[in-house]
CSV table of C-alpha atoms and ligand atoms in Angstrom, one decimal:
chain,number,residue,atom,x,y,z
Q,9,MET,CA,-154.0,1.9,-115.5
Q,10,ILE,CA,-156.1,0.8,-112.5
Q,11,HIS,CA,-159.1,2.5,-110.9
Q,12,CYS,CA,-161.1,1.0,-108.1
Q,13,GLU,CA,-163.8,2.8,-106.4
Q,14,GLY,CA,-166.0,1.3,-103.7
Q,15,LEU,CA,-164.8,-2.1,-104.7
Q,16,VAL,CA,-166.5,-5.0,-102.9
Q,17,LYS,CA,-165.7,-8.6,-102.9
Q,18,ILE,CA,-167.8,-11.1,-101.0
Q,19,TYR,CA,-166.9,-14.8,-100.8
Q,20,LYS,CA,-169.9,-17.0,-100.3
Q,21,THR,CA,-169.4,-20.4,-98.8
Q,22,ASP,CA,-172.2,-22.8,-97.7
Q,23,ASP,CA,-173.6,-20.8,-94.8
Q,24,LEU,CA,-171.0,-18.0,-94.5
Q,25,GLU,CA,-170.3,-14.7,-96.2
Q,26,VAL,CA,-166.9,-13.2,-96.0
Q,27,VAL,CA,-166.6,-9.6,-97.1
Q,28,ALA,CA,-163.0,-9.5,-98.1
Q,29,LEU,CA,-163.1,-6.1,-99.7
Q,30,GLN,CA,-165.5,-3.6,-98.2
Q,31,GLY,CA,-165.6,-0.7,-100.6
Q,32,LEU,CA,-161.9,-0.2,-101.5
Q,33,ASN,CA,-160.6,2.8,-103.4
Q,34,LEU,CA,-157.3,2.6,-105.4
Q,35,THR,CA,-155.8,4.4,-108.4
Q,36,VAL,CA,-152.6,3.3,-110.0
Q,37,ASN,CA,-151.0,5.3,-112.8
Q,38,LYS,CA,-149.5,3.8,-115.9
Q,39,GLY,CA,-145.8,3.1,-115.4
Q,40,GLU,CA,-146.0,3.2,-111.7
Q,41,MET,CA,-144.3,0.7,-109.4
Q,42,MET,CA,-146.2,0.5,-106.1
Q,43,ALA,CA,-146.7,-1.9,-103.2
Q,44,ILE,CA,-149.7,-3.0,-101.2
Q,45,ILE,CA,-149.1,-3.9,-97.6
Q,46,GLY,CA,-151.5,-5.2,-94.9
Q,47,ASN,CA,-151.9,-7.9,-92.3
Q,48,SER,CA,-152.8,-11.5,-93.1
Q,49,GLY,CA,-156.5,-11.6,-94.1
Q,50,SER,CA,-156.7,-7.9,-94.9
Q,51,GLY,CA,-157.7,-8.6,-98.5
Q,52,LYS,CA,-154.4,-8.2,-100.4
Q,53,SER,CA,-154.7,-11.4,-102.4
Q,54,THR,CA,-158.4,-10.8,-103.0
Q,55,LEU,CA,-157.6,-7.4,-104.5
Q,56,LEU,CA,-154.8,-8.8,-106.7
Q,57,ASN,CA,-156.9,-11.8,-107.9
Q,58,THR,CA,-159.7,-9.4,-108.7
Q,59,LEU,CA,-157.4,-7.1,-110.7
Q,60,GLY,CA,-155.9,-10.2,-112.4
Q,61,GLY,CA,-159.3,-11.4,-113.5
Q,62,LEU,CA,-159.1,-14.6,-111.4
Q,63,ASP,CA,-161.9,-13.5,-109.1
Q,64,ARG,CA,-165.0,-11.7,-110.1
Q,65,PRO,CA,-165.7,-8.5,-108.2
Q,66,SER,CA,-169.1,-8.4,-106.3
Q,67,ALA,CA,-169.9,-4.6,-106.5
Q,68,GLY,CA,-168.4,-1.2,-107.0
Q,69,GLN,CA,-166.1,-0.1,-109.8
Q,70,VAL,CA,-162.9,-1.6,-111.1
Q,71,THR,CA,-161.3,-0.8,-114.4
Q,72,VAL,CA,-157.9,-1.8,-115.7
Q,73,GLY,CA,-156.9,0.0,-118.9
Q,74,LYS,CA,-159.9,-0.1,-121.2
Q,75,TRP,CA,-161.5,-3.1,-119.4
Q,76,ASP,CA,-164.4,-2.7,-116.9
Q,77,LEU,CA,-163.9,-5.9,-114.8
Q,78,LEU,CA,-167.5,-5.7,-113.4
Q,79,LYS,CA,-169.1,-5.8,-116.8
Q,80,ILE,CA,-166.6,-7.9,-118.7
Q,81,THR,CA,-167.9,-11.1,-120.4
Q,82,ASP,CA,-166.3,-14.5,-119.9
Q,83,GLU,CA,-164.8,-14.4,-123.4
Q,84,GLN,CA,-163.4,-10.9,-122.8
Q,85,LEU,CA,-161.9,-12.0,-119.5
Q,86,VAL,CA,-160.0,-14.8,-121.2
Q,87,GLN,CA,-158.6,-12.2,-123.7
Q,88,TYR,CA,-157.8,-9.8,-120.8
Q,89,LYS,CA,-155.9,-12.4,-118.9
Q,90,ARG,CA,-154.0,-13.4,-122.0
Q,91,ASP,CA,-153.1,-10.0,-123.3
Q,92,THR,CA,-153.1,-7.4,-120.5
Q,93,VAL,CA,-151.9,-8.9,-117.2
Q,94,GLY,CA,-149.0,-10.9,-116.0
Q,95,PHE,CA,-149.4,-12.7,-112.6
Q,96,ILE,CA,-146.9,-14.0,-110.0
Q,97,TRP,CA,-148.7,-16.1,-107.5
Q,98,GLN,CA,-148.3,-16.2,-103.7
Q,99,ASN,CA,-147.6,-19.9,-104.2
Q,100,ASN,CA,-145.9,-20.1,-107.6
Q,101,ALA,CA,-145.5,-23.8,-107.7
Q,102,ARG,CA,-148.9,-24.1,-109.3
Q,103,ASN,CA,-147.9,-22.6,-112.6
Q,104,LEU,CA,-144.5,-24.2,-113.0
Q,105,LEU,CA,-143.8,-27.6,-114.5
Q,106,PRO,CA,-141.1,-29.4,-112.6
Q,107,TYR,CA,-139.9,-31.8,-115.3
Q,108,LEU,CA,-139.5,-29.2,-118.0
Q,109,THR,CA,-136.5,-26.9,-118.2
Q,110,ALA,CA,-136.7,-23.2,-117.2
Q,111,LEU,CA,-136.7,-22.2,-120.9
Q,112,GLU,CA,-139.5,-24.7,-121.7
Q,113,ASN,CA,-141.5,-23.4,-118.8
Q,114,VAL,CA,-141.3,-19.9,-120.3
Q,115,GLU,CA,-142.1,-21.2,-123.8
Q,116,MET,CA,-145.1,-23.2,-122.7
Q,117,PRO,CA,-147.6,-20.3,-122.2
Q,118,MET,CA,-146.4,-18.7,-125.4
Q,119,MET,CA,-147.2,-22.0,-127.2
Q,120,LEU,CA,-150.6,-22.2,-125.6
Q,121,SER,CA,-151.5,-18.8,-126.8
Q,122,GLY,CA,-150.1,-19.5,-130.3
Q,123,LYS,CA,-147.3,-16.8,-130.0
Q,124,LEU,CA,-144.1,-18.8,-129.5
Q,125,ASP,CA,-141.1,-16.4,-129.6
Q,126,ARG,CA,-138.0,-18.4,-128.6
Q,127,ALA,CA,-135.7,-15.4,-128.7
Q,128,TYR,CA,-137.9,-13.5,-126.3
Q,129,ALA,CA,-138.2,-16.4,-123.9
Q,130,ARG,CA,-134.4,-16.5,-123.7
Q,131,GLN,CA,-134.2,-12.8,-123.3
Q,132,LEU,CA,-136.7,-12.9,-120.4
Q,133,LEU,CA,-134.5,-15.6,-118.6
Q,134,GLU,CA,-131.5,-13.4,-119.1
Q,135,TRP,CA,-133.3,-10.4,-117.6
Q,136,VAL,CA,-134.0,-12.4,-114.5
Q,137,GLY,CA,-130.4,-13.5,-114.3
Q,138,LEU,CA,-130.9,-17.1,-115.3
Q,139,LYS,CA,-128.9,-17.2,-118.6
Q,140,GLU,CA,-126.7,-20.0,-117.4
Q,141,ARG,CA,-129.5,-22.0,-115.9
Q,142,MET,CA,-132.1,-21.9,-118.6
Q,143,HIS,CA,-131.6,-25.5,-119.7
Q,144,ASN,CA,-131.9,-26.9,-116.2
Q,145,LYS,CA,-135.1,-28.7,-115.2
Q,146,LEU,CA,-137.2,-26.8,-112.7
Q,147,HIS,CA,-136.7,-29.3,-109.9
Q,148,GLN,CA,-132.9,-28.7,-110.2
Q,149,LEU,CA,-133.3,-25.0,-109.4
Q,150,SER,CA,-133.4,-23.4,-106.0
Q,151,GLY,CA,-136.6,-21.8,-104.7
Q,152,GLY,CA,-135.3,-18.3,-105.5
Q,153,GLU,CA,-134.3,-19.4,-109.0
Q,154,GLN,CA,-137.8,-20.9,-109.5
Q,155,GLN,CA,-139.3,-17.7,-108.4
Q,156,ARG,CA,-137.3,-15.9,-111.1
Q,157,VAL,CA,-138.6,-18.4,-113.6
Q,158,ALA,CA,-142.1,-17.5,-112.5
Q,159,MET,CA,-141.2,-13.8,-113.1
Q,160,ALA,CA,-140.1,-14.6,-116.6
Q,161,ILE,CA,-143.3,-16.6,-117.3
Q,162,SER,CA,-145.4,-13.7,-116.0
Q,163,LEU,CA,-143.9,-11.5,-118.7
Q,164,SER,CA,-144.1,-14.0,-121.5
Q,165,ASN,CA,-147.3,-12.4,-122.9
Q,166,ARG,CA,-145.8,-8.9,-122.8
Q,167,PRO,CA,-148.4,-7.6,-120.3
Q,168,GLU,CA,-149.0,-3.9,-119.6
Q,169,LEU,CA,-149.6,-4.7,-116.0
Q,170,LEU,CA,-147.7,-7.0,-113.7
Q,171,LEU,CA,-149.3,-8.3,-110.5
Q,172,ALA,CA,-147.1,-10.0,-107.9
Q,173,ASP,CA,-148.5,-11.6,-104.8
Q,174,GLU,CA,-145.7,-11.9,-102.1
Q,175,PRO,CA,-143.0,-12.5,-104.8
Q,176,THR,CA,-140.3,-12.6,-102.1
Q,177,GLY,CA,-142.3,-14.5,-99.5
Q,178,SER,CA,-140.2,-17.6,-99.4
Q,179,VAL,CA,-136.7,-16.4,-100.3
Q,180,ASP,CA,-133.8,-15.0,-98.3
Q,181,SER,CA,-133.1,-11.3,-98.1
Q,182,ARG,CA,-130.4,-11.3,-100.8
Q,183,THR,CA,-132.6,-13.0,-103.3
Q,184,SER,CA,-135.4,-10.8,-102.3
Q,185,ASP,CA,-133.3,-7.7,-103.1
Q,186,MET,CA,-132.4,-9.2,-106.4
Q,187,ILE,CA,-136.0,-9.8,-107.3
Q,188,MET,CA,-136.9,-6.2,-106.3
Q,189,ASP,CA,-134.1,-4.9,-108.5
Q,190,ILE,CA,-135.4,-6.9,-111.5
Q,191,PHE,CA,-138.8,-5.4,-111.0
Q,192,ARG,CA,-137.3,-1.9,-110.8
Q,193,ARG,CA,-135.3,-2.5,-114.0
Q,194,LEU,CA,-138.3,-3.9,-115.9
Q,195,ASN,CA,-140.4,-0.9,-114.7
Q,196,GLN,CA,-137.8,1.5,-116.0
Q,197,GLU,CA,-136.8,-0.2,-119.2
Q,198,ILE,CA,-140.1,-1.5,-120.5
Q,199,GLY,CA,-142.4,0.9,-118.6
Q,200,ILE,CA,-144.6,-1.9,-117.3
Q,201,THR,CA,-146.9,-1.0,-114.4
Q,202,ILE,CA,-146.2,-3.1,-111.4
Q,203,VAL,CA,-148.2,-3.8,-108.3
Q,204,ILE,CA,-146.5,-5.9,-105.6
Q,205,VAL,CA,-148.3,-7.3,-102.5
Q,206,THR,CA,-146.1,-7.8,-99.5
Q,207,HIS,CA,-146.1,-7.9,-95.8
Q,208,ASP,CA,-142.4,-7.2,-95.7
Q,209,LEU,CA,-142.1,-3.5,-94.9
Q,210,SER,CA,-138.4,-3.4,-95.8
Q,211,LEU,CA,-139.3,-3.9,-99.4
Q,212,ALA,CA,-141.5,-0.8,-99.3
Q,213,GLY,CA,-138.6,1.5,-99.6
Q,214,LYS,CA,-137.9,0.2,-103.0
Q,215,VAL,CA,-141.1,1.4,-104.6
Q,216,ASP,CA,-142.5,4.9,-105.2
Q,217,ARG,CA,-145.7,4.5,-103.3
Q,218,VAL,CA,-147.1,2.1,-100.7
Q,219,VAL,CA,-150.8,1.7,-100.0
Q,220,ALA,CA,-151.8,0.0,-96.7
Q,221,ILE,CA,-155.0,-2.1,-96.6
Q,222,ARG,CA,-156.8,-2.7,-93.4
Q,223,ASP,CA,-160.0,-4.8,-93.2
Q,224,GLY,CA,-160.6,-4.7,-96.9
Q,225,LEU,CA,-160.2,-0.9,-97.2
Q,226,THR,CA,-157.3,1.3,-98.2
Q,227,SER,CA,-156.3,3.1,-95.1
Q,228,THR,CA,-152.9,4.8,-95.3
Q,229,GLU,CA,-150.7,5.8,-98.2
Q,230,PHE,CA,-147.0,6.4,-98.1
Q,231,ILE,CA,-145.4,8.4,-101.0
Q,232,LYS,CA,-141.6,8.5,-101.4
Q,233,ARG,CA,-140.3,11.9,-100.4
Q,234,ASN,CA,-137.6,11.9,-103.1
Q,235,PRO,CA,-138.3,9.3,-105.9
Q,236,ASN,CA,-134.8,9.7,-107.3
Q,237,LEU,CA,-133.2,8.8,-104.0
Q,238,ASP,CA,-132.4,5.1,-104.6
Q,239,GLN,CA,-130.2,4.7,-101.6
Q,240,ALA,CA,-133.3,5.5,-99.6
Q,241,ALA,CA,-134.1,1.9,-99.8
Q,242,GLU,CA,-131.2,1.1,-97.6
Q,243,GLU,CA,-132.3,3.5,-95.0
Q,244,VAL,CA,-135.5,1.6,-94.5
Q,245,SER,CA,-135.0,-0.8,-91.6
Q,246,ARG,CA,-137.8,-3.2,-90.8
Q,247,GLY,CA,-140.9,-1.7,-89.4
Q,248,ILE,CA,-143.2,1.1,-90.0
Q,249,GLY,CA,-140.7,3.6,-88.6
Q,250,GLY,CA,-138.4,2.9,-91.4
Q,251,LEU,CA,-141.2,3.4,-93.9
Q,252,GLN,CA,-142.0,6.8,-92.4
Q,253,SER,CA,-138.3,7.9,-92.7
Q,254,VAL,CA,-138.4,7.5,-96.5
Q,255,HIS,CA,-142.1,8.0,-97.3
Q,256,GLU,CA,-144.6,10.8,-96.5
Q,257,GLU,CA,-147.6,9.2,-94.7
Q,258,TYR,CA,-151.1,10.1,-95.7
Q,259,VAL,CA,-154.5,8.9,-94.6
Q,260,VAL,CA,-156.7,8.1,-97.5
Q,261,VAL,CA,-159.9,10.2,-97.9
Q,262,ASP,CA,-162.4,8.9,-100.4
Q,263,ARG,CA,-164.5,11.0,-102.8
Q,264,VAL,CA,-167.4,11.4,-100.3
Q,265,GLY,CA,-165.0,12.4,-97.5
Q,266,ARG,CA,-164.7,9.2,-95.5
Q,267,LEU,CA,-161.4,8.2,-93.9
Q,268,GLN,CA,-160.4,5.3,-91.7
Q,269,ILE,CA,-159.1,6.1,-88.2
Q,270,PRO,CA,-156.6,3.4,-86.9
Q,271,LYS,CA,-158.1,1.2,-84.2
Q,272,ASP,CA,-155.3,2.1,-81.8
Q,273,TYR,CA,-156.3,5.8,-82.0
Q,274,LEU,CA,-159.9,5.0,-81.4
Q,275,GLY,CA,-159.0,2.7,-78.6
Q,276,ALA,CA,-156.8,5.2,-76.9
Q,277,LEU,CA,-159.6,7.8,-76.8
Q,278,ASN,CA,-162.3,5.1,-76.2
Q,279,ILE,CA,-164.2,6.2,-79.3
Q,280,LYS,CA,-166.8,3.6,-80.3
Q,281,ASP,CA,-169.4,4.7,-82.8
Q,282,LYS,CA,-169.4,8.5,-82.4
Q,283,ALA,CA,-166.8,11.2,-82.1
Q,284,SER,CA,-166.8,15.0,-81.9
Q,285,MET,CA,-165.2,16.9,-84.8
Q,286,GLU,CA,-164.1,20.5,-84.8
Q,287,PHE,CA,-162.4,22.6,-87.5
Q,288,ASP,CA,-160.2,25.4,-86.2
Q,289,GLY,CA,-159.4,26.9,-89.5
Q,290,GLU,CA,-156.3,24.9,-90.0
Q,291,ARG,CA,-156.9,21.6,-88.5
Q,292,ILE,CA,-159.7,19.1,-88.1
Q,293,ILE,CA,-159.7,17.8,-84.6
Q,294,ILE,CA,-161.4,14.5,-83.7
Q,295,THR,CA,-162.1,13.9,-80.0
Q,296,ALA,CA,-164.2,11.5,-77.9
Q,297,PRO,CA,-167.8,12.7,-77.8
Q,298,LYS,CA,-168.0,15.3,-75.0
Q,299,SER,CA,-171.7,15.6,-75.0
Q,300,LEU,CA,-172.2,12.0,-74.1
Q,301,GLU,CA,-170.0,12.0,-71.1
Q,302,GLY,CA,-171.5,11.6,-67.6
H,426,ATP,N1,-162.0,-18.4,-101.7
H,426,ATP,C1,-162.3,-17.8,-100.6
H,426,ATP,N2,-163.5,-18.2,-99.9
H,426,ATP,C2,-163.9,-17.7,-98.8
H,426,ATP,N3,-163.2,-16.7,-98.1
H,426,ATP,C3,-162.0,-16.3,-98.6
H,426,ATP,C4,-161.5,-16.8,-99.9
H,426,ATP,N4,-160.4,-16.2,-100.2
H,426,ATP,C5,-160.1,-15.4,-99.2
H,426,ATP,N5,-161.1,-15.4,-98.2
H,426,ATP,C6,-161.2,-14.6,-97.0
H,426,ATP,O1,-161.1,-13.2,-97.4
H,426,ATP,C7,-160.3,-12.5,-96.5
H,426,ATP,C8,-159.1,-11.9,-97.2
H,426,ATP,O2,-158.3,-12.9,-97.7
H,426,ATP,P1,-157.0,-12.6,-98.5
H,426,ATP,O3,-156.5,-13.9,-99.0
H,426,ATP,O4,-157.3,-11.6,-99.6
H,426,ATP,O5,-156.0,-12.0,-97.5
H,426,ATP,P2,-154.5,-11.5,-97.6
H,426,ATP,O6,-154.4,-10.1,-97.2
H,426,ATP,O7,-153.9,-11.9,-98.9
H,426,ATP,O8,-153.7,-12.4,-96.5
H,426,ATP,P3,-152.3,-13.1,-96.5
H,426,ATP,O9,-151.3,-12.0,-96.1
H,426,ATP,O10,-152.4,-14.1,-95.4
H,426,ATP,O11,-152.0,-13.7,-97.8
H,426,ATP,C9,-159.9,-13.5,-95.4
H,426,ATP,O12,-160.8,-13.4,-94.3
H,426,ATP,C10,-160.0,-14.8,-96.1
H,426,ATP,O13,-160.3,-15.8,-95.1
H,427,MG,MG1,-152.5,-13.3,-99.6
């Protein structure tokens, strides 16, 4: 579904260039439900906005389905956003209309694209558990309920790919569990591919695969040991330790053999710009450069 290789995104402001993605690699299969984690400023939203067609990539390769997002024309981009992707924003208030009802909010984008389907709009609101609240105005709903309206809206165009930026960022843990369960059900029942950005590690146990981004690069990958083990989610306590108990951890090696070594490891060995590497037949051992000592 998604293939990024050496993806670069540079934001240019007046006298400053920010390299938000520095050659990122990522592959997501059709029907997968995966999460992207990383610290604030690591490039998560930039990646999602690029995949969602909201930001233009600067260089590298990025394809989603049949679309090459580097070469896509402006007209095709409009079509891509309308037909292929659904998007849940980090701050969802910007695509909700407070004085319309939940149902009207879901119908609005359908009307704008000329494909109003009232029955489907109702069904979406049922899916997200808002059957009883669909005739309430948005400003009469709680934050968590509004977030679920945003989920329904993101599905209104029947997208193949759903991108969610911190969908549980501002809700309590019960609502957050409910939102994750809705994602899981949608993924299983309609087979939609889902990419969720979060910095909440406790959510990571609820997806099959977690990719960690550090400084605009994919650094570590966690793959669930037993994908059928749903109660595994409960074993995940907060923190990376919990993630490791359910997921197998891998360091990402790109096609030309580069990998990213965590800063703590480099710091612990005082490795700056060079290291020694040995291969003993089974392991590759990286050490501080011996020859430079003394
Ligand atoms: N429109 C922009 N113009 C200039 N710089 C930007 C822009 N958007 C993001 N950046 C910069 O790019 C880097 C990555 O930002 P991004 O929003 O992708 O981070 P993030 O991982 O989503 O962080 P958070 O967890 O806080 O949401 C940051 O250094 C940020 O300041
Ligand atoms: Mg962000």
